[in-house]
């Protein structure tokens, strides 16, 4: 069993995770792989204070300089802390994720929208729902003002990195959750850092699709049969939790298809689905209202739209719906 030091978790003699539980919006897990004379960091978080705490945690357990870093995907909560990495460290991600990092809404704008959300929260109707939800998503994080350092090395499908005599196998399964979603398999430790291809104890979010790619990633994770999986959000897990995530997607794809065929819009469809008995296995997960974000993506794929990152309008509509659904579910 992994030894837990507060949020710093030792997985084996030279492999660590820095957990941010329970794994809601912006509560991102990161990793450290220590080799003989060099080490590798997996993901950096968006809150500046927490990103610094991550680096301090790494230096408290290892003297080996960080020469390699990996960003699993383009969501800001996995890479906006890159400026805390040593300048000499090479940063790797998938080519698709790098493009998305350049095109996504930058941290300064997200920070401004979150501030605006705090102000518009009390307004009745969609503006208030959107504002309240935006505010929750950023969770009061101290975001960087400017776009941080981008990765300097990319690959398309697979990449092997050697760090201080240890091997890391990277594999990109995107587009799925986002345009590029990679996993990092540390074979000698039997651990896989999965980025947001795993949300554990928290409702997953599909922004891009197709869902088939995410299902292929889940099947691959199960085939690896690793001793330990470190999800992007939520606690360290094994096979059973991954199988439950697969169950969620299988159920939701079918149920969303039925609602869509019946002409039910995402918000009323989500209301019906969270009340259905089939939802019970997932009802305890955090952020259940994210189901409506998933419906917004699945619906457009059902309608034949090509998988694509969300436009700011689609994201705003989905967040407003999520804010509304959350109020309905808690009132
Ligand atoms: Zn994330």
Short mmCIF file of C-alpha atoms and ligand atoms in Angstrom, two decimals:
data_model
loop_
_atom_site.label_atom_id
_atom_site.label_comp_id
_atom_site.label_asym_id
_atom_site.label_seq_id
_atom_site.Cartn_x
_atom_site.Cartn_y
_atom_site.Cartn_z
CA UNK A 1 0.00 0.00 0.00
CA UNK A 2 1.26 3.48 -0.78
CA UNK A 3 2.45 5.44 2.24
CA UNK A 4 0.62 8.74 2.61
CA UNK A 5 2.46 11.84 3.82
CA UNK A 6 -0.38 14.32 3.88
CA UNK A 7 -0.80 15.06 0.18
CA UNK A 8 2.61 13.76 -0.79
CA UNK A 9 2.19 10.05 -1.43
CA UNK A 10 5.04 7.59 -1.86
CA UNK A 11 4.07 4.93 -4.39
CA UNK A 12 7.34 3.00 -4.39
CA UNK A 13 10.93 3.70 -3.30
CA UNK A 14 11.45 6.35 -5.98
CA UNK A 15 8.00 7.23 -7.34
CA UNK A 16 5.69 9.83 -5.78
CA UNK A 17 2.37 11.54 -6.33
CA UNK A 18 1.19 14.84 -4.92
CA UNK A 19 -2.54 14.36 -4.40
CA UNK A 20 -5.16 17.09 -4.26
CA UNK A 21 -8.27 15.39 -2.91
CA UNK A 22 -11.16 15.00 -3.32
CA UNK A 23 -10.32 15.87 -6.94
CA UNK A 24 -12.87 18.54 -7.92
CA UNK A 25 -12.31 21.39 -10.39
CA UNK A 26 -8.63 22.42 -10.36
CA UNK A 27 -7.76 19.79 -7.71
CA UNK A 28 -5.14 18.08 -9.85
CA UNK A 29 -2.74 15.24 -8.97
CA UNK A 30 0.90 15.40 -10.08
CA UNK A 31 3.83 12.96 -10.04
CA UNK A 32 7.58 12.61 -9.56
CA UNK A 33 9.79 9.80 -10.89
CA UNK A 34 13.28 9.81 -9.36
CA UNK A 35 16.19 8.25 -11.25
CA UNK A 36 19.88 7.87 -10.34
CA UNK A 37 20.93 11.42 -11.14
CA UNK A 38 17.85 12.95 -12.74
CA UNK A 39 14.11 13.07 -12.15
CA UNK A 40 10.88 13.67 -14.03
CA UNK A 41 7.77 15.64 -13.06
CA UNK A 42 4.32 14.77 -14.40
CA UNK A 43 2.02 17.82 -14.66
CA UNK A 44 2.12 21.19 -12.90
CA UNK A 45 -0.95 22.73 -11.27
CA UNK A 46 -2.53 26.11 -12.10
CA UNK A 47 -2.65 27.71 -8.66
CA UNK A 48 0.67 29.54 -8.16
CA UNK A 49 0.94 28.84 -4.43
CA UNK A 50 0.13 25.19 -4.88
CA UNK A 51 2.50 24.83 -7.85
CA UNK A 52 5.28 26.10 -5.58
CA UNK A 53 4.20 23.64 -2.85
CA UNK A 54 4.49 20.85 -5.42
CA UNK A 55 8.08 21.82 -6.19
CA UNK A 56 8.92 22.01 -2.49
CA UNK A 57 7.45 18.55 -1.96
CA UNK A 58 9.61 17.17 -4.78
CA UNK A 59 12.79 18.70 -3.39
CA UNK A 60 11.95 17.34 0.09
CA UNK A 61 12.15 13.76 -1.21
CA UNK A 62 14.81 13.95 -3.93
CA UNK A 63 18.11 15.68 -4.68
CA UNK A 64 18.13 14.46 -8.28
CA UNK A 65 17.67 17.48 -10.55
CA UNK A 66 14.44 17.64 -12.54
CA UNK A 67 15.58 17.25 -16.14
CA UNK A 68 12.30 16.06 -17.67
CA UNK A 69 8.68 17.12 -17.28
CA UNK A 70 5.50 15.94 -18.96
CA UNK A 71 2.17 17.74 -19.39
CA UNK A 72 -0.57 15.13 -19.84
CA UNK A 73 -2.92 17.49 -21.72
CA UNK A 74 -3.88 21.08 -22.47
CA UNK A 75 -6.24 21.90 -19.57
CA UNK A 76 -4.69 24.74 -17.56
CA UNK A 77 -4.92 22.85 -14.26
CA UNK A 78 -2.26 20.44 -15.62
CA UNK A 79 0.32 22.87 -17.01
CA UNK A 80 -0.17 26.49 -15.98
CA UNK A 81 2.39 25.90 -13.21
CA UNK A 82 5.16 25.19 -15.77
CA UNK A 83 7.06 28.35 -14.78
CA UNK A 84 7.93 26.67 -11.46
CA UNK A 85 9.93 23.98 -13.32
CA UNK A 86 13.70 24.40 -13.58
CA UNK A 87 14.58 26.20 -16.80
CA UNK A 88 16.84 23.31 -17.84
CA UNK A 89 14.04 20.75 -17.66
CA UNK A 90 12.70 19.62 -21.03
CA UNK A 91 8.88 19.59 -21.19
CA UNK A 92 7.13 16.98 -23.32
CA UNK A 93 3.51 16.72 -24.43
CA UNK A 94 1.60 15.46 -27.48
CA UNK A 95 1.63 17.65 -30.59
CA UNK A 96 -2.17 17.97 -30.38
CA UNK A 97 -2.01 19.14 -26.77
CA UNK A 98 0.63 21.75 -27.61
CA UNK A 99 -1.60 23.22 -30.34
CA UNK A 100 -4.53 23.33 -27.90
CA UNK A 101 -2.39 25.02 -25.23
CA UNK A 102 -1.70 27.83 -27.69
CA UNK A 103 -5.35 28.14 -28.79
CA UNK A 104 -7.24 27.70 -25.48
CA UNK A 105 -8.49 30.64 -23.44
CA UNK A 106 -5.35 31.97 -21.67
CA UNK A 107 -5.08 32.13 -17.87
CA UNK A 108 -5.45 35.93 -17.72
CA UNK A 109 -8.85 35.71 -19.43
CA UNK A 110 -10.00 32.72 -17.33
CA UNK A 111 -9.03 34.67 -14.20
CA UNK A 112 -10.98 37.73 -15.39
CA UNK A 113 -14.06 35.59 -16.19
CA UNK A 114 -13.90 33.99 -12.75
CA UNK A 115 -13.82 37.43 -11.12
CA UNK A 116 -16.74 38.51 -13.27
CA UNK A 117 -18.54 35.29 -12.25
CA UNK A 118 -18.22 36.22 -8.60
CA UNK A 119 -20.04 39.47 -9.39
CA UNK A 120 -22.76 38.00 -11.63
CA UNK A 121 -23.46 35.03 -9.29
CA UNK A 122 -26.45 36.70 -7.57
CA UNK A 123 -28.18 37.59 -10.87
CA UNK A 124 -31.27 35.41 -11.44
CA UNK A 125 -31.27 33.27 -14.59
CA UNK A 126 -28.50 31.95 -16.87
CA UNK A 127 -26.00 34.78 -16.21
CA UNK A 128 -26.11 34.04 -12.48
CA UNK A 129 -25.84 30.27 -13.04
CA UNK A 130 -22.88 30.76 -15.38
CA UNK A 131 -21.16 33.21 -13.03
CA UNK A 132 -21.62 31.00 -10.00
CA UNK A 133 -20.34 27.96 -11.81
CA UNK A 134 -17.31 29.73 -13.35
CA UNK A 135 -16.41 30.91 -9.89
CA UNK A 136 -16.55 27.33 -8.62
CA UNK A 137 -14.46 25.96 -11.50
CA UNK A 138 -11.54 28.21 -10.68
CA UNK A 139 -12.15 27.77 -6.94
CA UNK A 140 -10.43 31.03 -6.03
CA UNK A 141 -7.13 29.73 -7.51
CA UNK A 142 -4.29 32.22 -7.87
CA UNK A 143 -3.88 31.80 -11.65
CA UNK A 144 -0.83 33.05 -13.54
CA UNK A 145 -1.40 36.36 -15.32
CA UNK A 146 0.27 35.28 -18.55
CA UNK A 147 0.59 32.10 -20.54
CA UNK A 148 3.32 30.06 -18.85
CA UNK A 149 6.18 28.24 -20.51
CA UNK A 150 4.98 25.91 -23.27
CA UNK A 151 6.35 22.38 -23.76
CA UNK A 152 9.42 22.23 -25.98
CA UNK A 153 9.20 18.64 -27.18
CA UNK A 154 6.23 16.84 -28.76
CA UNK A 155 5.30 13.46 -30.20
CA UNK A 156 2.19 12.10 -31.92
CA UNK A 157 1.40 8.55 -30.67
CA UNK A 158 4.07 7.10 -28.39
CA UNK A 159 7.35 8.25 -26.89
CA UNK A 160 9.89 6.63 -24.55
CA UNK A 161 11.78 8.85 -22.12
CA UNK A 162 14.74 7.70 -20.06
CA UNK A 163 15.38 9.56 -16.84
CA UNK A 164 18.30 8.64 -14.59
CA UNK A 165 18.19 5.00 -15.69
CA UNK A 166 14.41 4.66 -15.43
CA UNK A 167 12.02 4.33 -18.35
CA UNK A 168 8.75 6.18 -18.93
CA UNK A 169 6.44 5.11 -21.76
CA UNK A 170 4.16 7.88 -22.99
CA UNK A 171 1.09 7.13 -25.11
CA UNK A 172 -1.39 9.62 -26.54
CA UNK A 173 -5.04 8.54 -26.68
CA UNK A 174 -6.46 11.91 -27.67
CA UNK A 175 -8.51 13.43 -28.93
CA UNK A 176 -10.82 12.30 -26.12
CA UNK A 177 -11.19 14.41 -22.95
CA UNK A 178 -9.24 17.16 -24.79
CA UNK A 179 -7.41 17.28 -28.18
CA UNK A 180 -4.42 15.36 -26.75
CA UNK A 181 -4.52 13.12 -23.66
CA UNK A 182 -1.43 11.13 -22.77
CA UNK A 183 -0.62 8.57 -20.10
CA UNK A 184 2.78 7.94 -18.52
CA UNK A 185 3.59 4.31 -17.68
CA UNK A 186 6.47 3.73 -15.28
CA UNK A 187 6.97 0.00 -15.77
CA UNK A 188 9.57 -0.61 -13.06
CA UNK A 189 7.17 0.83 -10.46
CA UNK A 190 3.98 -0.68 -11.91
CA UNK A 191 2.37 2.75 -11.93
CA UNK A 192 0.48 4.68 -14.57
CA UNK A 193 -0.11 8.43 -14.38
CA UNK A 194 -3.27 8.79 -16.44
CA UNK A 195 -4.00 12.53 -16.56
CA UNK A 196 -7.71 13.18 -17.03
CA UNK A 197 -8.40 9.92 -18.81
CA UNK A 198 -9.26 8.90 -15.23
CA UNK A 199 -11.45 10.89 -12.87
CA UNK A 200 -11.94 8.80 -9.72
CA UNK A 201 -14.75 9.52 -7.26
CA UNK A 202 -15.48 12.56 -9.43
CA UNK A 203 -17.67 12.84 -12.52
CA UNK A 204 -15.54 12.80 -15.71
CA UNK A 205 -15.82 15.52 -18.33
CA UNK A 206 -15.63 14.98 -22.07
CA UNK A 207 -15.08 18.30 -23.89
CA UNK A 208 -13.73 17.11 -27.20
CA UNK A 209 -14.40 13.47 -28.02
CA UNK A 210 -14.86 11.11 -29.65
CA UNK A 211 -15.90 8.96 -26.71
CA UNK A 212 -14.59 5.86 -28.56
CA UNK A 213 -11.02 7.11 -28.04
CA UNK A 214 -11.63 7.48 -24.31
CA UNK A 215 -13.06 3.92 -24.20
CA UNK A 216 -9.94 2.66 -26.03
CA UNK A 217 -7.80 4.39 -23.40
CA UNK A 218 -9.77 2.74 -20.59
CA UNK A 219 -9.35 -0.68 -22.22
CA UNK A 220 -5.62 -0.05 -22.61
CA UNK A 221 -5.29 1.01 -18.95
CA UNK A 222 -6.99 -2.21 -17.88
CA UNK A 223 -4.76 -4.27 -20.19
CA UNK A 224 -1.65 -2.75 -18.62
CA UNK A 225 -2.85 -4.34 -15.35
CA UNK A 226 -0.71 -1.94 -13.33
CA UNK A 227 -0.52 -2.16 -9.54
CA UNK A 228 -1.28 1.55 -9.17
CA UNK A 229 -3.07 4.17 -11.26
CA UNK A 230 -2.74 7.86 -10.43
CA UNK A 231 -5.74 9.66 -11.95
CA UNK A 232 -5.76 13.31 -12.97
CA UNK A 233 -8.37 13.92 -10.27
CA UNK A 234 -9.33 11.82 -7.25
CA UNK A 235 -7.60 9.11 -5.21
CA UNK A 236 -5.12 6.50 -6.42
CA UNK A 237 -7.01 3.50 -7.74
CA UNK A 238 -6.98 0.00 -9.18
CA UNK A 239 -9.04 -1.88 -11.76
CA UNK A 240 -12.43 -1.72 -10.05
CA UNK A 241 -12.63 2.08 -10.18
CA UNK A 242 -11.57 2.10 -13.85
CA UNK A 243 -14.27 -0.45 -14.66
CA UNK A 244 -16.84 1.77 -12.92
CA UNK A 245 -15.75 4.73 -15.08
CA UNK A 246 -16.20 2.52 -18.14
CA UNK A 247 -19.71 1.64 -16.88
CA UNK A 248 -20.53 5.36 -16.61
CA UNK A 249 -19.58 6.05 -20.20
CA UNK A 250 -21.36 2.95 -21.55
CA UNK A 251 -24.52 3.92 -19.65
CA UNK A 252 -24.32 7.61 -20.53
CA UNK A 253 -23.67 7.08 -24.26
CA UNK A 254 -26.80 4.91 -24.49
CA UNK A 255 -28.98 7.08 -22.24
CA UNK A 256 -27.87 10.31 -23.91
CA UNK A 257 -28.62 8.77 -27.31
CA UNK A 258 -32.15 7.89 -26.18
CA UNK A 259 -32.76 11.41 -24.82
CA UNK A 260 -31.36 12.99 -27.96
CA UNK A 261 -33.54 10.80 -30.23
CA UNK A 262 -36.57 11.80 -28.14
CA UNK A 263 -35.73 15.47 -28.76
CA UNK A 264 -35.01 16.27 -25.09
CA UNK A 265 -32.57 19.18 -24.61
CA UNK A 266 -29.39 18.61 -22.52
CA UNK A 267 -30.61 20.22 -19.29
CA UNK A 268 -33.97 18.41 -18.96
CA UNK A 269 -32.26 15.21 -20.17
CA UNK A 270 -29.66 15.56 -17.42
CA UNK A 271 -32.40 16.14 -14.83
CA UNK A 272 -34.14 12.95 -15.92
CA UNK A 273 -30.92 10.92 -16.00
CA UNK A 274 -29.71 11.85 -12.51
CA UNK A 275 -33.11 10.74 -11.16
CA UNK A 276 -33.02 7.40 -12.99
CA UNK A 277 -32.16 4.20 -11.03
CA UNK A 278 -29.28 3.49 -13.46
CA UNK A 279 -27.50 6.58 -12.13
CA UNK A 280 -27.21 5.10 -8.61
CA UNK A 281 -23.65 3.64 -8.99
CA UNK A 282 -22.33 7.14 -9.87
CA UNK A 283 -24.50 9.26 -7.59
CA UNK A 284 -21.80 9.56 -4.91
CA UNK A 285 -19.18 11.00 -7.28
CA UNK A 286 -18.29 14.66 -6.91
CA UNK A 287 -19.66 17.25 -9.37
CA UNK A 288 -22.56 15.10 -10.67
CA UNK A 289 -23.88 18.15 -12.54
CA UNK A 290 -21.02 17.69 -15.02
CA UNK A 291 -23.34 15.20 -16.71
CA UNK A 292 -24.81 18.16 -18.58
CA UNK A 293 -21.35 19.15 -19.90
CA UNK A 294 -21.02 15.60 -21.20
CA UNK A 295 -24.45 15.78 -22.83
CA UNK A 296 -23.51 19.03 -24.58
CA UNK A 297 -20.52 17.26 -26.17
CA UNK A 298 -22.26 13.96 -26.93
CA UNK A 299 -25.27 15.71 -28.51
CA UNK A 300 -23.17 17.58 -31.02
CA UNK A 301 -21.33 14.36 -31.90
CA UNK A 302 -24.71 12.61 -32.37
CA UNK A 303 -25.63 15.43 -34.73
CA UNK A 304 -22.59 14.64 -36.87
CA UNK A 305 -20.39 17.56 -35.80
CA UNK A 306 -16.69 16.66 -35.92
CA UNK A 307 -15.02 16.25 -32.50
CA UNK A 308 -13.62 19.68 -31.59
CA UNK A 309 -12.59 21.75 -28.59
CA UNK A 310 -15.52 23.67 -27.08
CA UNK A 311 -16.06 27.19 -28.36
CA UNK A 312 -16.40 29.79 -25.63
CA UNK A 313 -20.16 29.95 -26.40
CA UNK A 314 -20.60 26.18 -26.03
CA UNK A 315 -18.61 26.20 -22.80
CA UNK A 316 -20.60 29.13 -21.40
CA UNK A 317 -23.94 27.48 -22.24
CA UNK A 318 -22.80 24.17 -20.71
CA UNK A 319 -21.52 25.89 -17.53
CA UNK A 320 -24.78 27.83 -17.18
CA UNK A 321 -26.70 24.53 -17.49
CA UNK A 322 -24.36 22.87 -14.96
CA UNK A 323 -24.88 25.74 -12.51
CA UNK A 324 -28.65 25.42 -12.91
CA UNK A 325 -28.62 21.63 -12.53
CA UNK A 326 -26.43 21.89 -9.45
CA UNK A 327 -28.89 24.31 -7.83
CA UNK A 328 -31.78 21.97 -8.69
CA UNK A 329 -29.95 18.95 -7.22
CA UNK A 330 -29.03 20.64 -3.97
CA UNK A 331 -32.28 22.55 -3.34
ZN1 LIG B 1 -7.85 18.22 -14.95
#
